[in-house]
CSV table of C-alpha atoms and ligand atoms in Angstrom, one decimal:
chain,number,residue,atom,x,y,z
O,1,MET,CA,150.1,-27.5,78.8
O,2,ALA,CA,151.8,-27.1,75.5
O,3,ARG,CA,154.9,-29.1,74.9
O,4,MET,CA,158.0,-27.7,76.2
O,5,THR,CA,160.7,-27.3,73.5
O,6,VAL,CA,164.2,-26.0,73.2
O,7,PRO,CA,163.2,-22.7,72.1
O,8,ALA,CA,160.5,-22.4,74.6
O,9,PHE,CA,162.8,-23.3,77.2
O,10,GLN,CA,165.2,-20.4,76.1
O,11,GLN,CA,162.4,-18.2,76.2
O,12,TYR,CA,161.8,-18.6,79.9
O,13,LYS,CA,165.0,-16.8,80.5
O,14,ARG,CA,163.8,-13.9,78.4
O,15,GLU,CA,160.8,-13.7,80.0
O,16,GLY,CA,162.3,-14.1,83.4
O,17,LYS,CA,160.1,-17.6,84.0
O,18,LYS,CA,161.9,-20.0,86.2
O,19,LEU,CA,162.8,-23.4,84.7
O,20,ILE,CA,161.9,-26.5,86.8
O,21,LEU,CA,163.5,-29.8,86.1
O,22,VAL,CA,163.6,-33.3,87.8
O,23,THR,CA,165.3,-36.4,86.8
O,24,ALA,CA,163.1,-39.5,85.9
O,25,TYR,CA,164.2,-42.7,84.7
O,26,ASP,CA,161.0,-44.8,84.0
O,27,ALA,CA,157.5,-44.1,82.7
O,28,LEU,CA,155.5,-44.5,86.1
O,29,PHE,CA,157.7,-41.3,87.6
O,30,THR,CA,157.6,-39.7,84.1
O,31,LYS,CA,154.1,-39.5,84.0
O,32,ILE,CA,153.8,-38.3,87.9
O,33,ALA,CA,156.0,-35.5,87.4
O,34,GLU,CA,154.2,-34.2,84.0
O,35,GLN,CA,151.2,-34.6,86.2
O,36,ALA,CA,152.8,-32.3,88.9
O,37,GLY,CA,153.3,-29.6,85.8
O,38,ILE,CA,157.2,-30.4,85.5
O,39,GLU,CA,157.9,-29.3,82.1
O,40,THR,CA,161.5,-30.9,81.7
O,41,ILE,CA,162.8,-34.1,82.4
O,42,LEU,CA,166.5,-35.0,82.6
O,43,VAL,CA,167.3,-38.6,82.1
O,44,GLY,CA,170.4,-38.2,84.2
O,45,ASP,CA,173.2,-41.1,84.3
O,46,SER,CA,172.6,-40.1,88.4
O,47,LEU,CA,170.5,-43.5,87.7
O,48,GLY,CA,174.1,-45.3,87.9
O,49,VAL,CA,173.7,-44.3,91.6
O,50,VAL,CA,169.9,-44.2,92.5
O,51,VAL,CA,168.7,-47.0,90.6
O,52,GLN,CA,171.7,-49.2,89.9
O,53,GLY,CA,173.3,-49.0,93.5
O,54,LYS,CA,176.8,-47.7,92.1
O,55,PRO,CA,179.2,-45.5,94.2
O,56,ASP,CA,179.4,-43.2,91.1
O,57,THR,CA,178.3,-42.5,87.6
O,58,LEU,CA,181.2,-44.0,85.7
O,59,SER,CA,179.9,-47.3,85.0
O,60,VAL,CA,176.9,-46.0,83.2
O,61,THR,CA,177.0,-47.4,79.6
O,62,MET,CA,175.0,-45.9,76.4
O,63,GLU,CA,173.1,-48.8,76.5
O,64,ASP,CA,172.0,-48.1,79.8
O,65,MET,CA,171.1,-44.7,78.9
O,66,LEU,CA,169.3,-45.6,75.5
O,67,TYR,CA,166.8,-48.1,77.8
O,68,HIS,CA,166.0,-45.1,80.3
O,69,THR,CA,165.5,-42.7,77.8
O,70,ARG,CA,163.2,-44.9,75.8
O,71,LEU,CA,161.2,-45.4,78.7
O,72,VAL,CA,160.9,-41.9,79.7
O,73,ALA,CA,160.3,-40.6,76.3
O,74,GLY,CA,157.6,-43.0,75.6
O,75,ALA,CA,155.8,-41.9,78.5
O,76,ALA,CA,156.4,-38.3,78.3
O,77,GLN,CA,153.8,-36.4,76.6
O,78,ARG,CA,154.8,-32.6,77.1
O,79,ALA,CA,157.9,-32.5,79.2
O,80,LEU,CA,161.2,-31.7,77.1
O,81,VAL,CA,163.2,-34.8,77.6
O,82,ILE,CA,167.1,-34.4,77.9
O,83,ALA,CA,169.3,-37.3,78.2
O,84,ASP,CA,172.8,-37.7,79.7
O,85,MET,CA,175.4,-38.9,77.5
O,86,PRO,CA,177.6,-41.0,79.9
O,87,PHE,CA,181.2,-41.5,80.6
O,88,LEU,CA,183.2,-42.4,77.6
O,89,SER,CA,180.2,-41.6,75.1
O,90,TYR,CA,181.9,-38.4,73.9
O,91,GLN,CA,185.3,-37.9,75.4
O,92,VAL,CA,187.3,-40.2,72.9
O,93,SER,CA,186.5,-38.5,70.0
O,94,VAL,CA,183.9,-35.7,68.2
O,95,GLU,CA,182.7,-38.5,65.6
O,96,GLU,CA,181.7,-40.9,68.4
O,97,ALA,CA,180.4,-37.9,70.4
O,98,VAL,CA,178.0,-36.9,67.5
O,99,ARG,CA,177.1,-40.6,66.9
O,100,ASN,CA,175.9,-41.0,70.5
O,101,ALA,CA,174.1,-38.0,70.8
O,102,GLY,CA,172.4,-39.0,67.8
O,103,ARG,CA,171.4,-42.5,69.3
O,104,LEU,CA,170.2,-40.7,72.4
O,105,LEU,CA,167.7,-38.5,70.2
O,106,GLN,CA,166.7,-41.7,68.3
O,107,ALA,CA,165.7,-43.1,71.6
O,108,GLY,CA,163.5,-40.2,72.2
O,109,ALA,CA,165.3,-37.6,74.0
O,110,ALA,CA,164.8,-33.7,72.3
O,111,ALA,CA,168.4,-32.9,73.4
O,112,VAL,CA,171.6,-34.3,75.5
O,113,LYS,CA,173.5,-33.1,78.3
O,114,LEU,CA,177.4,-33.7,78.4
O,115,GLU,CA,179.8,-32.5,81.5
O,116,GLY,CA,183.1,-30.3,81.0
O,117,GLY,CA,184.0,-26.9,79.5
O,118,ALA,CA,187.3,-26.3,76.9
O,119,ALA,CA,187.5,-29.9,76.4
O,120,VAL,CA,184.0,-30.5,75.0
O,121,VAL,CA,183.8,-27.3,73.0
O,122,ASP,CA,184.6,-29.0,69.8
O,123,ARG,CA,181.9,-31.8,70.7
O,124,VAL,CA,179.0,-29.1,71.3
O,125,GLN,CA,179.9,-27.4,68.1
O,126,ALA,CA,179.6,-30.5,66.0
O,127,MET,CA,176.5,-31.7,67.6
O,128,THR,CA,174.7,-28.3,67.3
O,129,ARG,CA,175.7,-28.0,63.8
O,130,PHE,CA,173.9,-31.4,62.8
O,131,GLY,CA,170.7,-30.5,64.7
O,132,ILE,CA,171.3,-31.9,68.0
O,133,PRO,CA,170.5,-29.5,71.1
O,134,VAL,CA,173.3,-29.6,73.8
O,135,VAL,CA,172.9,-28.8,77.3
O,136,GLY,CA,176.2,-28.1,78.9
O,137,HIS,CA,177.2,-29.0,82.7
O,138,LEU,CA,179.7,-27.1,84.5
O,139,GLY,CA,181.0,-26.9,88.5
O,140,MET,CA,181.2,-30.3,90.3
O,141,THR,CA,180.5,-32.6,87.1
O,142,PRO,CA,180.3,-36.3,88.8
O,143,GLN,CA,182.0,-38.3,86.0
O,144,SER,CA,185.3,-36.3,87.2
O,145,VAL,CA,184.7,-37.6,90.8
O,146,HIS,CA,188.0,-38.9,91.2
O,147,GLN,CA,189.8,-35.9,90.0
O,148,TYR,CA,188.0,-34.0,92.8
O,149,GLY,CA,188.8,-36.6,95.5
O,150,GLY,CA,185.1,-36.7,96.2
O,151,TYR,CA,181.9,-34.9,95.4
O,152,LYS,CA,183.2,-31.3,96.6
O,153,VAL,CA,182.2,-27.8,96.0
O,154,GLN,CA,184.3,-26.4,92.8
O,155,GLY,CA,184.8,-22.7,91.9
O,156,LYS,CA,185.7,-21.7,95.4
O,157,GLN,CA,189.4,-20.0,94.5
O,158,PRO,CA,189.4,-17.0,92.1
O,159,GLU,CA,191.0,-18.8,89.5
O,160,GLN,CA,188.6,-21.7,89.4
O,161,ALA,CA,185.7,-19.2,89.2
O,162,ASP,CA,187.4,-17.1,86.4
O,163,ALA,CA,188.0,-20.6,84.3
O,164,LEU,CA,184.5,-21.6,85.0
O,165,LEU,CA,183.0,-18.6,83.7
O,166,ALA,CA,185.4,-18.8,80.4
O,167,ASP,CA,184.2,-22.0,80.0
O,168,ALA,CA,180.4,-21.2,80.4
O,169,LYS,CA,181.0,-18.5,77.6
O,170,ALA,CA,182.9,-21.1,75.5
O,171,LEU,CA,179.9,-23.5,75.7
O,172,GLU,CA,177.3,-20.8,75.0
O,173,ALA,CA,179.4,-19.5,71.9
O,174,ALA,CA,179.6,-23.3,70.8
O,175,GLY,CA,175.8,-23.4,70.4
O,176,ALA,CA,174.8,-24.9,74.1
O,177,PHE,CA,171.3,-23.8,74.3
O,178,ALA,CA,171.5,-24.3,78.4
O,179,LEU,CA,173.9,-24.8,81.3
O,180,VAL,CA,173.7,-27.0,84.3
O,181,LEU,CA,175.8,-25.7,87.1
O,182,GLU,CA,176.5,-28.1,90.1
O,183,ALA,CA,177.9,-27.5,93.4
O,184,ILE,CA,179.6,-23.8,93.3
O,185,PRO,CA,179.1,-20.8,95.4
O,186,ALA,CA,175.7,-19.0,94.8
O,187,THR,CA,177.9,-15.5,93.8
O,188,LEU,CA,179.4,-17.6,91.1
O,189,ALA,CA,176.4,-18.8,89.6
O,190,LYS,CA,174.8,-15.6,89.7
O,191,THR,CA,177.6,-14.1,87.7
O,192,VAL,CA,177.5,-16.7,85.4
O,193,THR,CA,173.7,-16.4,85.0
O,194,GLU,CA,174.2,-12.8,84.3
O,195,SER,CA,176.8,-13.1,81.7
O,196,LEU,CA,174.9,-15.6,79.5
O,197,ALA,CA,171.9,-15.1,77.1
O,198,ILE,CA,171.4,-19.0,77.8
O,199,PRO,CA,169.4,-20.3,80.8
O,200,THR,CA,171.6,-21.8,83.8
O,201,ILE,CA,170.0,-24.4,85.7
O,202,GLY,CA,171.4,-24.8,89.0
O,203,ILE,CA,171.8,-27.7,91.4
O,204,GLY,CA,173.4,-26.7,94.8
O,205,ALA,CA,174.4,-23.4,93.0
O,206,GLY,CA,172.0,-21.0,94.8
O,207,ALA,CA,168.9,-19.2,93.9
O,208,HIS,CA,170.2,-17.0,91.2
O,209,CYS,CA,170.0,-19.6,88.5
O,210,ASP,CA,167.2,-19.5,85.8
O,211,GLY,CA,166.1,-22.7,86.8
O,212,GLN,CA,166.8,-25.5,89.5
O,213,VAL,CA,167.2,-29.4,88.7
O,214,LEU,CA,167.1,-32.2,91.5
O,215,VAL,CA,167.2,-35.8,91.5
O,216,LEU,CA,163.9,-37.2,91.9
O,217,TYR,CA,164.7,-39.6,94.5
O,218,ASP,CA,166.7,-37.1,96.6
O,219,LEU,CA,163.6,-34.7,96.3
O,220,LEU,CA,161.2,-37.5,97.1
O,221,GLY,CA,163.2,-38.6,100.1
O,222,LEU,CA,163.7,-42.1,98.8
O,223,PHE,CA,167.4,-42.1,98.7
O,224,ASP,CA,168.8,-40.7,101.9
O,225,ASP,CA,172.5,-42.3,101.4
O,226,ILE,CA,173.9,-38.7,100.7
O,227,ALA,CA,172.3,-35.6,102.0
O,228,PRO,CA,174.3,-32.9,100.6
O,229,LYS,CA,173.6,-29.4,102.3
O,230,PHE,CA,171.5,-28.3,99.2
O,231,LEU,CA,168.9,-31.0,99.4
O,232,LYS,CA,165.4,-30.1,100.7
O,233,PRO,CA,163.3,-33.5,100.9
O,234,TYR,CA,159.7,-32.5,99.5
O,235,ALA,CA,158.6,-35.8,101.0
O,236,HIS,CA,159.8,-39.1,103.0
O,237,LEU,CA,158.8,-41.9,100.6
O,238,LYS,CA,161.8,-43.9,102.2
O,239,ALA,CA,160.2,-44.0,105.5
O,240,ASP,CA,156.7,-44.5,104.0
O,241,ALA,CA,157.6,-47.4,102.1
O,242,LEU,CA,159.3,-48.9,105.2
O,243,GLN,CA,156.6,-48.4,107.4
O,244,ALA,CA,154.0,-50.2,104.6
O,245,LEU,CA,156.3,-53.0,104.0
O,246,ARG,CA,156.7,-53.7,107.8
O,247,ARG,CA,153.0,-53.4,108.2
O,248,TYR,CA,152.3,-55.7,105.4
O,249,LYS,CA,154.8,-58.3,106.7
O,250,GLU,CA,153.1,-58.0,110.0
O,251,GLU,CA,149.7,-58.2,108.9
O,252,VAL,CA,150.2,-61.5,106.9
O,253,GLU,CA,152.5,-63.2,109.4
O,254,GLN,CA,149.6,-62.3,112.1
O,255,GLY,CA,146.7,-63.5,109.7
O,256,LYS,CA,145.3,-59.9,109.3
O,257,TYR,CA,145.7,-59.7,105.7
O,258,PRO,CA,143.9,-61.0,103.6
O,259,THR,CA,140.5,-60.7,105.3
O,260,ASP,CA,137.5,-61.7,103.7
O,261,ALA,CA,137.1,-58.3,101.9
O,262,GLU,CA,140.0,-59.1,100.2
O,263,SER,CA,139.1,-62.5,98.7
O,264,TYR,CA,137.3,-63.6,95.7
O,265,HIS,CA,134.2,-65.7,96.1
T,301,LIG,O1,172.6,-37.1,86.7
T,301,LIG,C1,172.1,-36.4,86.9
T,301,LIG,O2,170.8,-36.7,87.4
T,301,LIG,C2,172.5,-34.9,86.8
T,301,LIG,C3,171.8,-33.8,87.6
T,301,LIG,C4,171.8,-33.9,88.8
T,301,LIG,C5,172.2,-32.5,87.0
T,301,LIG,O3,173.5,-34.5,86.1
C-alpha cells in the first residue's frame, strides 16, 4: 500500500472511491488501523473525552495534541495523519492559528483540521498559503457544544442549511482540501457533497459523503457512555475487556493462575 498523501486523498473523490478514516491517539492503535488497511488517521481532539475522560473537548491543549500527534505520526508508516487544532489554538488570531498549525506539522501531522465556517476562512487561507493542508469541519462542531446546548443535530432548518452550504463553499474557496460534516441531515450532506470538488467526510451525515470517519473507541465498542444514532459498534471490546479482567481476578483469587505452566523453572 502506497502512502496516502493530500493529493491522493483528493483523487479518491474524482475516482469515486470512498475515503475511510478513524481516529487514533497512540502508536498501538495506529499500527492496528494501518494493518486493517485504514489509510487516513485523525488525531482527534475527541481524545479529551475518550482518553482524558472529560465531558467535552474544550480543555484539550496544544501540548496534548502535540503529544498524541507525535505518538500516531511516529507509528504511522503509510497513513495520512491529520491532527485536530484544539479549542483556542486558532480562534484568537490568524498568526496564532498559523503558528499552532505549523507546530502540529512539526510533530508529524501532514495536515490539520479546524472547526467553523466563515469565521475561520482567513485562517484557512493563511495556512494553505504557507503550505499547511487544512481540513474544515462543519455541522455539529463539538467545540461549540455550549452554544448548541448539547450535542444536537445541526442544519435542520432551511436557513441553517443554506448557511452551512455557503460556509462549505467558502472553506473550499479558501483552500481547504476536505471537509468533515458532523451530525447533519443526510440530504444536506448530499447537497454539500455534490456542490464541492473537495471530498466530504461524514460522521452522522448519512451515506452520500465521499468518506466516513468514526471515533475508534466508539467503533470498537470500548466507549459506551454516549450512543448517538449514527454509531455502529463493529466490536464489543469493553464487554470483552470486562470479562477478561473479571476472570483474571477470579483465577488469582482461586489460585488457578499462575499454574506451573506459567512459572519459570
Ligand atoms: O475529534 C474528533 O475525533 C473529530 C471527529 C469525530 C470528526 O473531530
